[in-house]
Amino acid sequence: MKKTTQKLTLLSCIFLSTLNYAQDAKADSAYVRDNYEKIEQMIPMRDGTKLFTAIYRPKDQSKKYPVLLNRTPYTVAPYGANEYKKSLGNFPAEMREGFIFVYQDVRGKWMSEGVFEDVRPINTTKNKKAIDESTDTYDTLDWLSKNLKNYNQKAGMYGISYPGFYSTMSLVNSHPTLKAVSPQAPVTNWYLGDDFHHNGVLFLNDSFNFMSVFGVPRPEPITPDKGPKRPEFEIKDNYRFYLEAGSVKELEAKYFKKNIKFYNDLFAHPDYDQFWQDRNPLPHLTSVKPAVMTVGGFFDAEDAYGAFETYKAIEKQNPNVTNILVAGPWFHGGWVRSKADTFGDMQFGSPTGEYYQQNIELPFFNYYLKEKGNFKPTEAQIFITGSNEWKQFETWPPKNVSTQKLYLQANGKIAFNSSTTSTTFDEYISDPNNPVPYQGGVLESRSREYMVDDQRFASTRPDVMVYQTAVLTEDITITGPVINHLFVSTTGTDADYVVKLIDVFPENSPKYNGKLMGGYQNLIRAEIMRGKYRNSFEKPEAIVPNQKTNVTYAMPDVGHTFKKGHRIMIQVQNTWFPLADRNPQQFMNVYEATAKDFLKQTQRIYHDSYIEVPVLK
């Protein structure tokens, strides 16, 4: 009887939560229609191309309002003067605050004219008719400045993921009316980090899945009902699907057949050449004038790299501009797409998404666009997981840290001191035809929770080296980038190296949602590096077989407390599939590899390898 009552109570909670969500969504939709009028406009750019723009203007015309602009390749739908979005802005409170919300299909996407180009490079010519994403933003804001009624001549811009990239680009030669910009999880460098590559390694699952829809050519303006549909594949288990497809070359030949332009570009530019360098916006973020607030999630599966690197580039190149970083325990866009009180099996003790919306983003735009409130945050507002607390820092990474080294030692140990010689090592076989999965279980698609998932499924494999500390006698908080210093050798001429930083729970940890948490191996950060790029991403070098080699690389920033009673674990492996494409483990152009090129090799991890961590004092 008790169990039945508990089940009914749980089902009632789920039903009420769903009902409340539906009621809130209905109320938001009604609010848009009752309080905003919609205008659709084709705004001309300097080269004559017109971009489809939807403008939602408050019906109350008794005062003037600022603009919040969102430029997107993902459609401004619904289309039609009488078809309204169900909510405006990043979250309902923003909509109710009152802004002129402007949405624009970027050049070459959906109902805008022109030709689309992925992460379009900055125009460096002196041709006044030449365009890029910064000029399109400038021209849009200029048109709005001259044509909008009841506009206070102050604009803000925001966007998550690809729209985050367009927000970043607005900072280059920005329009005088642009006063506040918030790149959120911004696409930044598709070779060194973010969706497409990490340190030169193709992120196979994400890139193929994304481009199978997004990359389909658009010969003329279209609405979503006529746009490309996600293809159905015969094998639903994504690990088996990619493994049985063979190499990325064989996968492309079967499914894309040279019809996806950006995949063709991948194949034509395997190294970090001018093609990729031109698509990096960071060197161009000079002479920034608007206030900037970059937002990112520590557990963002798509764009964890971009948020931290965008903030750092602006800070370095514009020391006097208002430049704020916000980072929390969030998946991709989780700060406005969820309460963010939990993620996967992690619990944060408070709704961190709601805190961000109410105390950070809305006050930011109100202050800089409406001169409302007294928004004076510290430079970095960071939610530290583990201890589950918001911390304010004057700089990021914080200055009050001690750089410490975690040495990988014999018998699966780690210590903050080196007690072994440089000649001892762990040895194992890495077989790319039996790659280590990135997550346990059978999955149809890449989950966002893999970023924090239990790693016990991997730690029992013979091709995953596991090292851990003794039980911690005090809390250790890591804030900033983690640097991996690996000393390795291989019988091949190339290899990938994956390092995972893990929080191991005590054996007496209570269950969570029925799951055994004693000994839980909570992934905090992981990153991959292709060995041939260890010295240069532009000029790859073969690894000399059986020769000890240094492979050093950084992981995206961390903000986490390893609590007293826990352990710190490091796992090292050579495959991370199908998240990352497989390395043939021989020096070659991976995009030319076929199934027969993937070879077993013997790998060694030497015990003078160490992980450099910034420990908060």
mmCIF file of N, CA and C in Angstrom, residues 326-446:
data_model
loop_
_atom_site.group_PDB
_atom_site.id
_atom_site.type_symbol
_atom_site.label_atom_id
_atom_site.label_comp_id
_atom_site.label_asym_id
_atom_site.label_seq_id
_atom_site.Cartn_x
_atom_site.Cartn_y
_atom_site.Cartn_z
ATOM 1 N N VAL A 326 30.083 34.907 -16.864
ATOM 2 C CA VAL A 326 29.196 34.123 -15.999
ATOM 3 C C VAL A 326 29.308 32.669 -16.427
ATOM 4 N N ALA A 327 29.593 31.790 -15.478
ATOM 5 C CA ALA A 327 29.690 30.365 -15.782
ATOM 6 C C ALA A 327 29.008 29.584 -14.672
ATOM 7 N N GLY A 328 28.225 28.599 -15.078
ATOM 8 C CA GLY A 328 27.482 27.812 -14.105
ATOM 9 C C GLY A 328 27.450 26.341 -14.462
ATOM 10 N N PRO A 329 26.678 25.552 -13.714
ATOM 11 C CA PRO A 329 26.665 24.089 -13.876
ATOM 12 C C PRO A 329 25.682 23.657 -14.952
ATOM 13 N N TRP A 330 25.826 24.202 -16.144
ATOM 14 C CA TRP A 330 24.758 24.151 -17.131
ATOM 15 C C TRP A 330 25.124 23.342 -18.373
ATOM 16 N N PHE A 331 24.100 22.708 -18.931
ATOM 17 C CA PHE A 331 24.210 22.155 -20.276
ATOM 18 C C PHE A 331 24.030 23.300 -21.272
ATOM 19 N N HIS A 332 23.968 23.003 -22.544
ATOM 20 C CA HIS A 332 23.929 24.005 -23.607
ATOM 21 C C HIS A 332 22.656 24.855 -23.485
ATOM 22 N N GLY A 333 22.818 26.090 -23.031
ATOM 23 C CA GLY A 333 21.670 26.972 -22.850
ATOM 24 C C GLY A 333 20.875 26.698 -21.585
ATOM 25 N N GLY A 334 21.400 25.862 -20.710
ATOM 26 C CA GLY A 334 20.655 25.454 -19.521
ATOM 27 C C GLY A 334 20.301 26.585 -18.595
ATOM 28 N N TRP A 335 21.010 27.713 -18.676
ATOM 29 C CA TRP A 335 20.745 28.866 -17.816
ATOM 30 C C TRP A 335 19.409 29.517 -18.107
ATOM 31 N N VAL A 336 18.843 29.302 -19.309
ATOM 32 C CA VAL A 336 17.518 29.846 -19.622
ATOM 33 C C VAL A 336 16.555 28.766 -20.104
ATOM 34 N N ARG A 337 17.016 27.536 -20.185
ATOM 35 C CA ARG A 337 16.179 26.446 -20.693
ATOM 36 C C ARG A 337 15.780 25.450 -19.609
ATOM 37 N N SER A 338 16.112 25.762 -18.365
ATOM 38 C CA SER A 338 15.771 24.868 -17.264
ATOM 39 C C SER A 338 15.902 25.618 -15.949
ATOM 40 N N LYS A 339 15.372 25.018 -14.874
ATOM 41 C CA LYS A 339 15.596 25.578 -13.536
ATOM 42 C C LYS A 339 17.059 25.431 -13.155
ATOM 43 N N ALA A 340 17.695 24.378 -13.706
ATOM 44 C CA ALA A 340 19.116 24.118 -13.467
ATOM 45 C C ALA A 340 19.421 23.901 -11.993
ATOM 46 N N ASP A 341 18.540 23.174 -11.316
ATOM 47 C CA ASP A 341 18.842 22.767 -9.942
ATOM 48 C C ASP A 341 19.487 21.390 -9.906
ATOM 49 N N THR A 342 19.388 20.649 -11.010
ATOM 50 C CA THR A 342 20.057 19.359 -11.169
ATOM 51 C C THR A 342 20.529 19.232 -12.614
ATOM 52 N N PHE A 343 21.448 18.334 -12.819
ATOM 53 C CA PHE A 343 21.842 17.944 -14.179
ATOM 54 C C PHE A 343 22.401 16.537 -14.118
ATOM 55 N N GLY A 344 21.800 15.618 -14.893
ATOM 56 C CA GLY A 344 22.202 14.224 -14.774
ATOM 57 C C GLY A 344 21.997 13.772 -13.342
ATOM 58 N N ASP A 345 23.035 13.225 -12.752
ATOM 59 C CA ASP A 345 22.967 12.783 -11.360
ATOM 60 C C ASP A 345 23.544 13.815 -10.394
ATOM 61 N N MET A 346 23.857 15.008 -10.894
ATOM 62 C CA MET A 346 24.389 16.056 -10.033
ATOM 63 C C MET A 346 23.253 16.906 -9.476
ATOM 64 N N GLN A 347 23.368 17.289 -8.212
ATOM 65 C CA GLN A 347 22.386 18.145 -7.552
ATOM 66 C C GLN A 347 23.086 19.430 -7.095
ATOM 67 N N PHE A 348 22.436 20.574 -7.341
ATOM 68 C CA PHE A 348 23.074 21.852 -7.070
ATOM 69 C C PHE A 348 22.467 22.613 -5.891
ATOM 70 N N GLY A 349 21.374 22.109 -5.344
ATOM 71 C CA GLY A 349 20.826 22.690 -4.128
ATOM 72 C C GLY A 349 20.000 23.947 -4.310
ATOM 73 N N SER A 350 19.950 24.486 -5.521
ATOM 74 C CA SER A 350 19.158 25.695 -5.786
ATOM 75 C C SER A 350 18.938 25.797 -7.288
ATOM 76 N N PRO A 351 17.897 26.532 -7.717
ATOM 77 C CA PRO A 351 17.629 26.702 -9.155
ATOM 78 C C PRO A 351 18.583 27.730 -9.767
ATOM 79 N N THR A 352 19.734 27.293 -10.198
ATOM 80 C CA THR A 352 20.779 28.212 -10.664
ATOM 81 C C THR A 352 20.376 28.971 -11.922
ATOM 82 N N GLY A 353 19.499 28.377 -12.747
ATOM 83 C CA GLY A 353 19.033 29.075 -13.936
ATOM 84 C C GLY A 353 18.175 30.275 -13.575
ATOM 85 N N GLU A 354 17.272 30.088 -12.629
ATOM 86 C CA GLU A 354 16.417 31.189 -12.191
ATOM 87 C C GLU A 354 17.254 32.299 -11.546
ATOM 88 N N TYR A 355 18.253 31.904 -10.774
ATOM 89 C CA TYR A 355 19.131 32.899 -10.159
ATOM 90 C C TYR A 355 19.805 33.747 -11.234
ATOM 91 N N TYR A 356 20.318 33.085 -12.266
ATOM 92 C CA TYR A 356 20.987 33.811 -13.350
ATOM 93 C C TYR A 356 20.032 34.780 -14.034
ATOM 94 N N GLN A 357 18.844 34.316 -14.363
ATOM 95 C CA GLN A 357 17.885 35.154 -15.084
ATOM 96 C C GLN A 357 17.507 36.394 -14.279
ATOM 97 N N GLN A 358 17.212 36.207 -13.000
ATOM 98 C CA GLN A 358 16.697 37.288 -12.166
ATOM 99 C C GLN A 358 17.788 38.237 -11.675
ATOM 100 N N ASN A 359 18.980 37.694 -11.427
ATOM 101 C CA ASN A 359 20.025 38.489 -10.776
ATOM 102 C C ASN A 359 21.169 38.910 -11.680
ATOM 103 N N ILE A 360 21.207 38.359 -12.899
ATOM 104 C CA ILE A 360 22.352 38.679 -13.755
ATOM 105 C C ILE A 360 21.908 39.191 -15.130
ATOM 106 N N GLU A 361 21.229 38.353 -15.937
ATOM 107 C CA GLU A 361 20.955 38.800 -17.310
ATOM 108 C C GLU A 361 19.976 39.972 -17.374
ATOM 109 N N LEU A 362 18.826 39.847 -16.696
ATOM 110 C CA LEU A 362 17.852 40.937 -16.778
ATOM 111 C C LEU A 362 18.412 42.245 -16.209
ATOM 112 N N PRO A 363 19.086 42.236 -15.051
ATOM 113 C CA PRO A 363 19.707 43.479 -14.574
ATOM 114 C C PRO A 363 20.766 44.038 -15.522
ATOM 115 N N PHE A 364 21.494 43.157 -16.223
ATOM 116 C CA PHE A 364 22.525 43.600 -17.174
ATOM 117 C C PHE A 364 21.902 44.423 -18.294
ATOM 118 N N PHE A 365 20.875 43.882 -18.942
ATOM 119 C CA PHE A 365 20.261 44.613 -20.054
ATOM 120 C C PHE A 365 19.473 45.828 -19.553
ATOM 121 N N ASN A 366 18.822 45.700 -18.404
ATOM 122 C CA ASN A 366 18.105 46.858 -17.866
ATOM 123 C C ASN A 366 19.047 48.025 -17.594
ATOM 124 N N TYR A 367 20.194 47.723 -17.038
ATOM 125 C CA TYR A 367 21.141 48.775 -16.656
ATOM 126 C C TYR A 367 21.719 49.483 -17.884
ATOM 127 N N TYR A 368 22.166 48.702 -18.859
ATOM 128 C CA TYR A 368 22.861 49.306 -20.003
ATOM 129 C C TYR A 368 21.921 49.808 -21.092
ATOM 130 N N LEU A 369 20.685 49.315 -21.120
ATOM 131 C CA LEU A 369 19.752 49.734 -22.174
ATOM 132 C C LEU A 369 18.646 50.651 -21.664
ATOM 133 N N LYS A 370 18.353 50.579 -20.348
ATOM 134 C CA LYS A 370 17.275 51.394 -19.786
ATOM 135 C C LYS A 370 17.748 52.337 -18.677
ATOM 136 N N GLU A 371 19.028 52.225 -18.301
ATOM 137 C CA GLU A 371 19.559 52.978 -17.165
ATOM 138 C C GLU A 371 18.727 52.703 -15.913
ATOM 139 N N LYS A 372 18.360 51.448 -15.764
ATOM 140 C CA LYS A 372 17.507 51.016 -14.661
ATOM 141 C C LYS A 372 18.311 50.142 -13.708
ATOM 142 N N GLY A 373 18.207 50.393 -12.421
ATOM 143 C CA GLY A 373 18.903 49.578 -11.442
ATOM 144 C C GLY A 373 20.325 50.040 -11.213
ATOM 145 N N ASN A 374 21.053 49.228 -10.456
ATOM 146 C CA ASN A 374 22.438 49.554 -10.102
ATOM 147 C C ASN A 374 23.278 48.286 -10.264
ATOM 148 N N PHE A 375 23.526 47.923 -11.505
ATOM 149 C CA PHE A 375 24.186 46.654 -11.833
ATOM 150 C C PHE A 375 25.703 46.827 -11.753
ATOM 151 N N LYS A 376 26.278 46.333 -10.672
ATOM 152 C CA LYS A 376 27.731 46.442 -10.494
ATOM 153 C C LYS A 376 28.286 45.092 -10.033
ATOM 154 N N PRO A 377 28.301 44.119 -10.918
ATOM 155 C CA PRO A 377 28.786 42.794 -10.521
ATOM 156 C C PRO A 377 30.305 42.732 -10.501
ATOM 157 N N THR A 378 30.836 41.733 -9.824
ATOM 158 C CA THR A 378 32.258 41.455 -9.981
ATOM 159 C C THR A 378 32.488 40.907 -11.376
ATOM 160 N N GLU A 379 33.727 40.878 -11.790
ATOM 161 C CA GLU A 379 34.032 40.520 -13.174
ATOM 162 C C GLU A 379 33.611 39.098 -13.536
ATOM 163 N N ALA A 380 33.795 38.166 -12.620
ATOM 164 C CA ALA A 380 33.442 36.765 -12.899
ATOM 165 C C ALA A 380 32.487 36.261 -11.827
ATOM 166 N N GLN A 381 31.327 35.818 -12.268
ATOM 167 C CA GLN A 381 30.341 35.222 -11.370
ATOM 168 C C GLN A 381 30.241 33.744 -11.717
ATOM 169 N N ILE A 382 30.712 32.922 -10.811
ATOM 170 C CA ILE A 382 30.939 31.508 -11.106
ATOM 171 C C ILE A 382 30.218 30.640 -10.072
ATOM 172 N N PHE A 383 29.483 29.645 -10.558
ATOM 173 C CA PHE A 383 28.893 28.667 -9.648
ATOM 174 C C PHE A 383 29.843 27.482 -9.538
ATOM 175 N N ILE A 384 30.314 27.232 -8.327
ATOM 176 C CA ILE A 384 31.253 26.138 -8.074
ATOM 177 C C ILE A 384 30.464 24.887 -7.708
ATOM 178 N N THR A 385 30.557 23.854 -8.525
ATOM 179 C CA THR A 385 29.885 22.604 -8.205
ATOM 180 C C THR A 385 30.658 21.875 -7.109
ATOM 181 N N GLY A 386 30.022 20.894 -6.529
ATOM 182 C CA GLY A 386 30.633 20.195 -5.402
ATOM 183 C C GLY A 386 30.292 20.894 -4.107
ATOM 184 N N SER A 387 30.757 22.132 -3.962
ATOM 185 C CA SER A 387 30.377 22.946 -2.803
ATOM 186 C C SER A 387 29.045 23.646 -3.040
ATOM 187 N N ASN A 388 28.638 23.722 -4.338
ATOM 188 C CA ASN A 388 27.335 24.281 -4.728
ATOM 189 C C ASN A 388 27.115 25.694 -4.199
ATOM 190 N N GLU A 389 27.975 26.607 -4.641
ATOM 191 C CA GLU A 389 27.859 27.993 -4.200
ATOM 192 C C GLU A 389 28.311 28.930 -5.302
ATOM 193 N N TRP A 390 27.633 30.078 -5.376
ATOM 194 C CA TRP A 390 28.079 31.141 -6.281
ATOM 195 C C TRP A 390 29.277 31.845 -5.667
ATOM 196 N N LYS A 391 30.290 32.072 -6.504
ATOM 197 C CA LYS A 391 31.479 32.793 -6.072
ATOM 198 C C LYS A 391 31.687 33.990 -7.007
ATOM 199 N N GLN A 392 32.146 35.080 -6.432
ATOM 200 C CA GLN A 392 32.470 36.274 -7.213
ATOM 201 C C GLN A 392 33.983 36.473 -7.212
ATOM 202 N N PHE A 393 34.552 36.644 -8.410
ATOM 203 C CA PHE A 393 35.993 36.839 -8.545
ATOM 204 C C PHE A 393 36.269 38.130 -9.308
ATOM 205 N N GLU A 394 37.346 38.785 -8.953
ATOM 206 C CA GLU A 394 37.737 40.014 -9.638
ATOM 207 C C GLU A 394 38.379 39.736 -10.989
ATOM 208 N N THR A 395 38.881 38.543 -11.179
ATOM 209 C CA THR A 395 39.454 38.126 -12.458
ATOM 210 C C THR A 395 39.093 36.667 -12.689
ATOM 211 N N TRP A 396 39.178 36.229 -13.942
ATOM 212 C CA TRP A 396 39.077 34.808 -14.262
ATOM 213 C C TRP A 396 40.156 34.454 -15.275
ATOM 214 N N PRO A 397 40.935 33.399 -14.990
ATOM 215 C CA PRO A 397 40.924 32.617 -13.755
ATOM 216 C C PRO A 397 41.281 33.482 -12.547
ATOM 217 N N PRO A 398 40.848 33.056 -11.349
ATOM 218 C CA PRO A 398 41.157 33.835 -10.154
ATOM 219 C C PRO A 398 42.667 33.931 -9.920
ATOM 220 N N LYS A 399 43.079 35.024 -9.299
ATOM 221 C CA LYS A 399 44.502 35.200 -9.000
ATOM 222 C C LYS A 399 44.928 34.429 -7.754
ATOM 223 N N ASN A 400 43.993 34.230 -6.840
ATOM 224 C CA ASN A 400 44.351 33.582 -5.575
ATOM 225 C C ASN A 400 44.282 32.058 -5.685
ATOM 226 N N VAL A 401 45.107 31.522 -6.606
ATOM 227 C CA VAL A 401 45.186 30.075 -6.780
ATOM 228 C C VAL A 401 46.636 29.625 -6.624
ATOM 229 N N SER A 402 46.775 28.368 -6.305
ATOM 230 C CA SER A 402 48.091 27.733 -6.244
ATOM 231 C C SER A 402 48.141 26.655 -7.314
ATOM 232 N N THR A 403 49.066 26.790 -8.246
ATOM 233 C CA THR A 403 49.199 25.786 -9.301
ATOM 234 C C THR A 403 49.870 24.544 -8.736
ATOM 235 N N GLN A 404 49.160 23.425 -8.772
ATOM 236 C CA GLN A 404 49.680 22.185 -8.219
ATOM 237 C C GLN A 404 49.689 21.091 -9.279
ATOM 238 N N LYS A 405 50.512 20.077 -9.057
ATOM 239 C CA LYS A 405 50.682 18.998 -10.022
ATOM 240 C C LYS A 405 50.226 17.672 -9.426
ATOM 241 N N LEU A 406 49.328 17.018 -10.175
ATOM 242 C CA LEU A 406 48.887 15.681 -9.804
ATOM 243 C C LEU A 406 49.654 14.676 -10.665
ATOM 244 N N TYR A 407 50.579 13.932 -10.044
ATOM 245 C CA TYR A 407 51.420 12.986 -10.793
ATOM 246 C C TYR A 407 50.738 11.630 -10.906
ATOM 247 N N LEU A 408 50.762 11.082 -12.114
ATOM 248 C CA LEU A 408 50.239 9.743 -12.355
ATOM 249 C C LEU A 408 51.313 8.738 -11.965
ATOM 250 N N GLN A 409 50.992 7.843 -11.036
ATOM 251 C CA GLN A 409 52.009 6.965 -10.476
ATOM 252 C C GLN A 409 51.670 5.493 -10.708
ATOM 253 N N ALA A 410 52.587 4.653 -10.324
ATOM 254 C CA ALA A 410 52.391 3.210 -10.465
ATOM 255 C C ALA A 410 51.242 2.748 -9.570
ATOM 256 N N ASN A 411 50.680 1.621 -9.927
ATOM 257 C CA ASN A 411 49.611 0.990 -9.148
ATOM 258 C C ASN A 411 48.353 1.851 -9.068
ATOM 259 N N GLY A 412 48.130 2.658 -10.114
ATOM 260 C CA GLY A 412 46.892 3.426 -10.206
ATOM 261 C C GLY A 412 46.757 4.548 -9.203
ATOM 262 N N LYS A 413 47.865 5.109 -8.772
ATOM 263 C CA LYS A 413 47.802 6.166 -7.762
ATOM 264 C C LYS A 413 48.086 7.535 -8.376
ATOM 265 N N ILE A 414 47.604 8.570 -7.682
ATOM 266 C CA ILE A 414 47.952 9.963 -7.987
ATOM 267 C C ILE A 414 48.412 10.599 -6.687
ATOM 268 N N ALA A 415 49.377 11.480 -6.799
ATOM 269 C CA ALA A 415 49.805 12.230 -5.621
ATOM 270 C C ALA A 415 50.270 13.610 -6.048
ATOM 271 N N PHE A 416 50.245 14.566 -5.104
ATOM 272 C CA PHE A 416 50.708 15.916 -5.376
ATOM 273 C C PHE A 416 52.224 16.022 -5.250
ATOM 274 N N ASN A 417 52.895 14.910 -5.399
ATOM 275 C CA ASN A 417 54.357 14.928 -5.450
ATOM 276 C C ASN A 417 54.808 13.758 -6.304
ATOM 277 N N SER A 418 55.971 13.866 -6.888
ATOM 278 C CA SER A 418 56.495 12.820 -7.761
ATOM 279 C C SER A 418 57.353 11.862 -6.938
ATOM 280 N N SER A 419 56.910 10.602 -6.857
ATOM 281 C CA SER A 419 57.664 9.619 -6.070
ATOM 282 C C SER A 419 58.131 8.446 -6.926
ATOM 283 N N THR A 420 57.992 8.579 -8.237
ATOM 284 C CA THR A 420 58.446 7.524 -9.142
ATOM 285 C C THR A 420 59.420 8.103 -10.158
ATOM 286 N N THR A 421 60.118 7.254 -10.833
ATOM 287 C CA THR A 421 61.089 7.708 -11.829
ATOM 288 C C THR A 421 60.425 7.886 -13.179
ATOM 289 N N SER A 422 61.150 8.522 -14.102
ATOM 290 C CA SER A 422 60.613 8.778 -15.437
ATOM 291 C C SER A 422 60.698 7.559 -16.347
ATOM 292 N N THR A 423 61.173 6.453 -15.828
ATOM 293 C CA THR A 423 61.327 5.258 -16.668
ATOM 294 C C THR A 423 60.222 4.232 -16.465
ATOM 295 N N THR A 424 59.413 4.378 -15.423
ATOM 296 C CA THR A 424 58.325 3.419 -15.208
ATOM 297 C C THR A 424 57.077 3.876 -15.960
ATOM 298 N N PHE A 425 56.214 2.939 -16.281
ATOM 299 C CA PHE A 425 55.065 3.264 -17.131
ATOM 300 C C PHE A 425 53.974 2.205 -16.986
ATOM 301 N N ASP A 426 52.794 2.546 -17.489
ATOM 302 C CA ASP A 426 51.705 1.585 -17.672
ATOM 303 C C ASP A 426 51.575 1.318 -19.164
ATOM 304 N N GLU A 427 51.372 0.069 -19.520
ATOM 305 C CA GLU A 427 51.340 -0.329 -20.932
ATOM 306 C C GLU A 427 50.040 -1.084 -21.236
ATOM 307 N N TYR A 428 49.490 -0.830 -22.407
ATOM 308 C CA TYR A 428 48.231 -1.482 -22.803
ATOM 309 C C TYR A 428 48.078 -1.399 -24.322
ATOM 310 N N ILE A 429 47.095 -2.125 -24.839
ATOM 311 C CA ILE A 429 46.809 -2.125 -26.274
ATOM 312 C C ILE A 429 45.604 -1.230 -26.543
ATOM 313 N N SER A 430 45.730 -0.332 -27.517
ATOM 314 C CA SER A 430 44.605 0.481 -27.980
ATOM 315 C C SER A 430 44.191 -0.010 -29.366
ATOM 316 N N ASP A 431 42.933 -0.386 -29.493
ATOM 317 C CA ASP A 431 42.413 -0.918 -30.758
ATOM 318 C C ASP A 431 41.294 -0.011 -31.257
ATOM 319 N N PRO A 432 41.516 0.782 -32.312
ATOM 320 C CA PRO A 432 40.469 1.676 -32.817
ATOM 321 C C PRO A 432 39.261 0.938 -33.379
ATOM 322 N N ASN A 433 39.403 -0.374 -33.610
ATOM 323 C CA ASN A 433 38.249 -1.155 -34.048
ATOM 324 C C ASN A 433 37.398 -1.645 -32.877
ATOM 325 N N ASN A 434 37.872 -1.394 -31.664
ATOM 326 C CA ASN A 434 37.104 -1.657 -30.447
ATOM 327 C C ASN A 434 37.244 -0.453 -29.534
ATOM 328 N N PRO A 435 36.769 0.711 -30.008
ATOM 329 C CA PRO A 435 37.043 1.963 -29.296
ATOM 330 C C PRO A 435 36.278 2.079 -27.978
ATOM 331 N N VAL A 436 36.846 2.867 -27.067
ATOM 332 C CA VAL A 436 36.192 3.137 -25.792
ATOM 333 C C VAL A 436 34.993 4.055 -26.052
ATOM 334 N N PRO A 437 33.788 3.684 -25.624
ATOM 335 C CA PRO A 437 32.641 4.580 -25.815
ATOM 336 C C PRO A 437 32.737 5.790 -24.900
ATOM 337 N N TYR A 438 32.088 6.873 -25.296
ATOM 338 C CA TYR A 438 32.113 8.087 -24.483
ATOM 339 C C TYR A 438 31.112 8.014 -23.334
ATOM 340 N N GLN A 439 30.169 7.077 -23.420
ATOM 341 C CA GLN A 439 29.148 6.947 -22.389
ATOM 342 C C GLN A 439 28.675 5.504 -22.346
ATOM 343 N N GLY A 440 28.247 5.048 -21.173
ATOM 344 C CA GLY A 440 27.776 3.684 -21.036
ATOM 345 C C GLY A 440 26.373 3.511 -21.593
ATOM 346 N N GLY A 441 26.021 2.265 -21.907
ATOM 347 C CA GLY A 441 24.683 1.963 -22.390
ATOM 348 C C GLY A 441 24.553 2.089 -23.889
ATOM 349 N N VAL A 442 23.343 1.788 -24.385
ATOM 350 C CA VAL A 442 23.022 1.886 -25.810
ATOM 351 C C VAL A 442 22.246 3.171 -26.025
ATOM 352 N N LEU A 443 22.768 4.034 -26.888
ATOM 353 C CA LEU A 443 22.185 5.358 -27.095
ATOM 354 C C LEU A 443 21.875 5.573 -28.564
ATOM 355 N N GLU A 444 20.733 6.210 -28.821
ATOM 356 C CA GLU A 444 20.377 6.514 -30.206
ATOM 357 C C GLU A 444 21.038 7.796 -30.687
ATOM 358 N N SER A 445 21.286 8.698 -29.752
ATOM 359 C CA SER A 445 21.946 9.958 -30.107
ATOM 360 C C SER A 445 22.808 10.404 -28.947
ATOM 361 N N ARG A 446 23.687 11.350 -29.224
ATOM 362 C CA ARG A 446 24.584 11.851 -28.194
ATOM 363 C C ARG A 446 23.784 12.572 -27.115
#
